[in-house]
PDB file of C-alpha atoms in Angstrom:
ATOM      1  CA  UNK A   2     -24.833   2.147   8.975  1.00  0.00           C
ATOM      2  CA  UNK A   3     -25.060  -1.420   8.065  1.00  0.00           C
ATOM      3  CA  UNK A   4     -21.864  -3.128   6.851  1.00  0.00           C
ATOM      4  CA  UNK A   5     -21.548  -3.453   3.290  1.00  0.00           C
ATOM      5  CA  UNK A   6     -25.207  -2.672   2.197  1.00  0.00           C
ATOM      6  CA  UNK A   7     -23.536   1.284   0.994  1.00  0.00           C
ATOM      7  CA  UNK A   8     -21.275   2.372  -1.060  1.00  0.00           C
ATOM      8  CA  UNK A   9     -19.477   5.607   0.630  1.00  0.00           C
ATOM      9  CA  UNK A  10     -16.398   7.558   0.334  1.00  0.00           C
ATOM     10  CA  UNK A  11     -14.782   6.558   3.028  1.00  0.00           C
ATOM     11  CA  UNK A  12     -11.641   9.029   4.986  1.00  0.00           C
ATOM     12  CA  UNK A  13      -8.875   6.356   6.794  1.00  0.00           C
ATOM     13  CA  UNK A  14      -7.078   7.930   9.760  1.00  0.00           C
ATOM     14  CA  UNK A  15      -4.214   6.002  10.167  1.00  0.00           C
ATOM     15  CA  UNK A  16      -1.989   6.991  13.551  1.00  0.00           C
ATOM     16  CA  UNK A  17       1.123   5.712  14.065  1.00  0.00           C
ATOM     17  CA  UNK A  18       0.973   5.303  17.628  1.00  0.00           C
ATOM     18  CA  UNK A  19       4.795   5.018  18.306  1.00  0.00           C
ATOM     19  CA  UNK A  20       5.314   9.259  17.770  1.00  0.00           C
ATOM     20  CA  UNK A  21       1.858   9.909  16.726  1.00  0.00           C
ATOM     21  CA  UNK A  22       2.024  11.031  13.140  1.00  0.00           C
ATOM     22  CA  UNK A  23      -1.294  10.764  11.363  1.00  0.00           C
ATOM     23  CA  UNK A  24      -1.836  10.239   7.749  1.00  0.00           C
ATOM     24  CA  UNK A  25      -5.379  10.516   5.945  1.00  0.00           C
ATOM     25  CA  UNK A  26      -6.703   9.544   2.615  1.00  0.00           C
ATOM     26  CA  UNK A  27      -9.955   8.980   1.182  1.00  0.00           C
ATOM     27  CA  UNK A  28     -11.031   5.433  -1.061  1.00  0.00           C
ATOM     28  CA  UNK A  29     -13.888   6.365  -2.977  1.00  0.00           C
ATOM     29  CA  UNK A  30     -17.193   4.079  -3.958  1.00  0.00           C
ATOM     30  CA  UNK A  31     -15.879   1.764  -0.717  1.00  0.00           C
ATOM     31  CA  UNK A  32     -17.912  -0.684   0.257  1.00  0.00           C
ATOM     32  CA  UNK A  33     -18.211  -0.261   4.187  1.00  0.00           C
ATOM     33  CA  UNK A  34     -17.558  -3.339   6.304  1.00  0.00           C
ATOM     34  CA  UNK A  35     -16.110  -2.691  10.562  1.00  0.00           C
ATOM     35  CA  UNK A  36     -15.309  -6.181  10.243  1.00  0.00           C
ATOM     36  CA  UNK A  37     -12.827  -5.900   8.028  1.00  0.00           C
ATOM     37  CA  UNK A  38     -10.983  -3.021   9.940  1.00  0.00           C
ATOM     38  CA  UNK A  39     -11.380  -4.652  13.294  1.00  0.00           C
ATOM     39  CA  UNK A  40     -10.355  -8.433  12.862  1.00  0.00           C
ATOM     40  CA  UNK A  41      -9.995  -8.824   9.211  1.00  0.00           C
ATOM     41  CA  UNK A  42      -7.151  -8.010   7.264  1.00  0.00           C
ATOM     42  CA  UNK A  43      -6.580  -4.428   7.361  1.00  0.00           C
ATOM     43  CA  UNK A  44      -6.743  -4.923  11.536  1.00  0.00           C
ATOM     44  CA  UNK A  45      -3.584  -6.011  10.919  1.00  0.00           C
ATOM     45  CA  UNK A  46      -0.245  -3.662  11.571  1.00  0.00           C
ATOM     46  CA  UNK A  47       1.450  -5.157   8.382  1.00  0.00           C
ATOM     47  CA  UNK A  48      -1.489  -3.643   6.081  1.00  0.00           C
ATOM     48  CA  UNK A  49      -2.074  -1.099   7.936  1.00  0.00           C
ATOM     49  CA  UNK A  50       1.455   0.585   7.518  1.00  0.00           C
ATOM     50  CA  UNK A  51       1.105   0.273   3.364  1.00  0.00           C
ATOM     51  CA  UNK A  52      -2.212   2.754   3.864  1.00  0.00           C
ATOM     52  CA  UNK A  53       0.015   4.487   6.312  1.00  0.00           C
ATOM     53  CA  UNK A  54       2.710   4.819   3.665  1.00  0.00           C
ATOM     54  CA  UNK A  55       0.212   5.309   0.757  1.00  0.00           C
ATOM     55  CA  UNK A  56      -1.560   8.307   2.383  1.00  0.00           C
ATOM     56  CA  UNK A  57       1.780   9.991   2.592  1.00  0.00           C
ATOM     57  CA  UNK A  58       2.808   9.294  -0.893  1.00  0.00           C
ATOM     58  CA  UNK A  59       5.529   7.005   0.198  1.00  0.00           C
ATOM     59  CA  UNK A  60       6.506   3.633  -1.687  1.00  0.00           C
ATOM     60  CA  UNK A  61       5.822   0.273   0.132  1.00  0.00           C
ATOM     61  CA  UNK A  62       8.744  -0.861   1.896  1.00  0.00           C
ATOM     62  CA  UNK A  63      11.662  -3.097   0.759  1.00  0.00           C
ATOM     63  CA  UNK A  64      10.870  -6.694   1.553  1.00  0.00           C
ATOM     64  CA  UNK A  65      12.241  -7.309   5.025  1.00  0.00           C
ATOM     65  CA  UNK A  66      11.790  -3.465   6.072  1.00  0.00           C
ATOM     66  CA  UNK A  67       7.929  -4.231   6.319  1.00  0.00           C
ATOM     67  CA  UNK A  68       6.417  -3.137   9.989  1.00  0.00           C
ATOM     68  CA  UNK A  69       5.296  -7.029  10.226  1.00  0.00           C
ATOM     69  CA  UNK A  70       2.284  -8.651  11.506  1.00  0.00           C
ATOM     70  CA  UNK A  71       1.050  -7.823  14.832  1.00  0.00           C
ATOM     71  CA  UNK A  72      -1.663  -5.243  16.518  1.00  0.00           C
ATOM     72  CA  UNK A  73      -0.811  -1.690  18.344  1.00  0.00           C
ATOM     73  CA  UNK A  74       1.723  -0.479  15.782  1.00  0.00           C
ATOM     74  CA  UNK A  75      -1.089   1.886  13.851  1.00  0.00           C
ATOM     75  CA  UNK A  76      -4.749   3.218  15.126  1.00  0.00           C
ATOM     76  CA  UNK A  77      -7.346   3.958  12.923  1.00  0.00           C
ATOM     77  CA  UNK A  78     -10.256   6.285  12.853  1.00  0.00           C
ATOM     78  CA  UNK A  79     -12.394   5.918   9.871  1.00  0.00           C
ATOM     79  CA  UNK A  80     -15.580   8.456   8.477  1.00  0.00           C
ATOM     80  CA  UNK A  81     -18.095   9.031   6.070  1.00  0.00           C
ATOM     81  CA  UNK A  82     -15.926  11.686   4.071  1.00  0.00           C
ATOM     82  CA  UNK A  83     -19.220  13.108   2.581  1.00  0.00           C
ATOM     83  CA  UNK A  84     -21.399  13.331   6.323  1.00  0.00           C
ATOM     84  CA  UNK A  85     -18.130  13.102   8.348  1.00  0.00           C
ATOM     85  CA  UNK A  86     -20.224  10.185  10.775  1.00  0.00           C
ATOM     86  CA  UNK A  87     -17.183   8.546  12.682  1.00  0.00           C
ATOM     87  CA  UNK A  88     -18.118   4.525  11.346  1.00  0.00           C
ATOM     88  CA  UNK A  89     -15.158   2.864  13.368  1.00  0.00           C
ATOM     89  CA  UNK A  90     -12.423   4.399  16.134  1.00  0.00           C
ATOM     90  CA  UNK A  91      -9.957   2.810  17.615  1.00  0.00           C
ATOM     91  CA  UNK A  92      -8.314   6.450  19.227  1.00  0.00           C
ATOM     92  CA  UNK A  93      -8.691   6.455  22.408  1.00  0.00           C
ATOM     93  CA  UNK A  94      -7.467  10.021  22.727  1.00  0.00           C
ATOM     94  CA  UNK A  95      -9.762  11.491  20.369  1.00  0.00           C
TER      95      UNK A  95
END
């Protein structure tokens, strides 16, 4: 798939590789860019937690609480929700 020429409905894995919990949710009519999950800004743990967070249903945290910038906090494994094609994984487990 080329990056950004598609509009798909795209299913986010997001792992939270300290005990392994996984939370899933699906953004509809997303434009599909790897980029953007591998060094742009939802690469980053900081982001990464709120879709964490927001695929549970939980609230952002309070300001200070936040998981803070960095890498290796959350993994993500992201697929075409309507073909299920794996676009970008970072699990190296799965």
């Amino acid at each position: 798939m080329t990056d950004g020429t598609t509009k798909l409905n795209l299913k986010i894995e997001i792992r939270r590789n300290s005990d392994g919990v996984v939370a899933a949710d699906t953004w509809e009519d997303w434009d599909w860019h790897q980029y953007w999950w591998e060094h742009g800004n939802a690469a980053c743990d900081c982001n990464r937690e709120l879709f964490f967070l927001s695929a549970q249903g939980l609230p952002n945290p309070e300001e200070g609480d936040e998981c803070g910038c960095g890498r290796g906090a959350f993994s993500v494994r992201c697929t075409d929700a309507d073909t299920g094609e794996v676009l970008y994984n970072e699990w190296e487990d799965q």
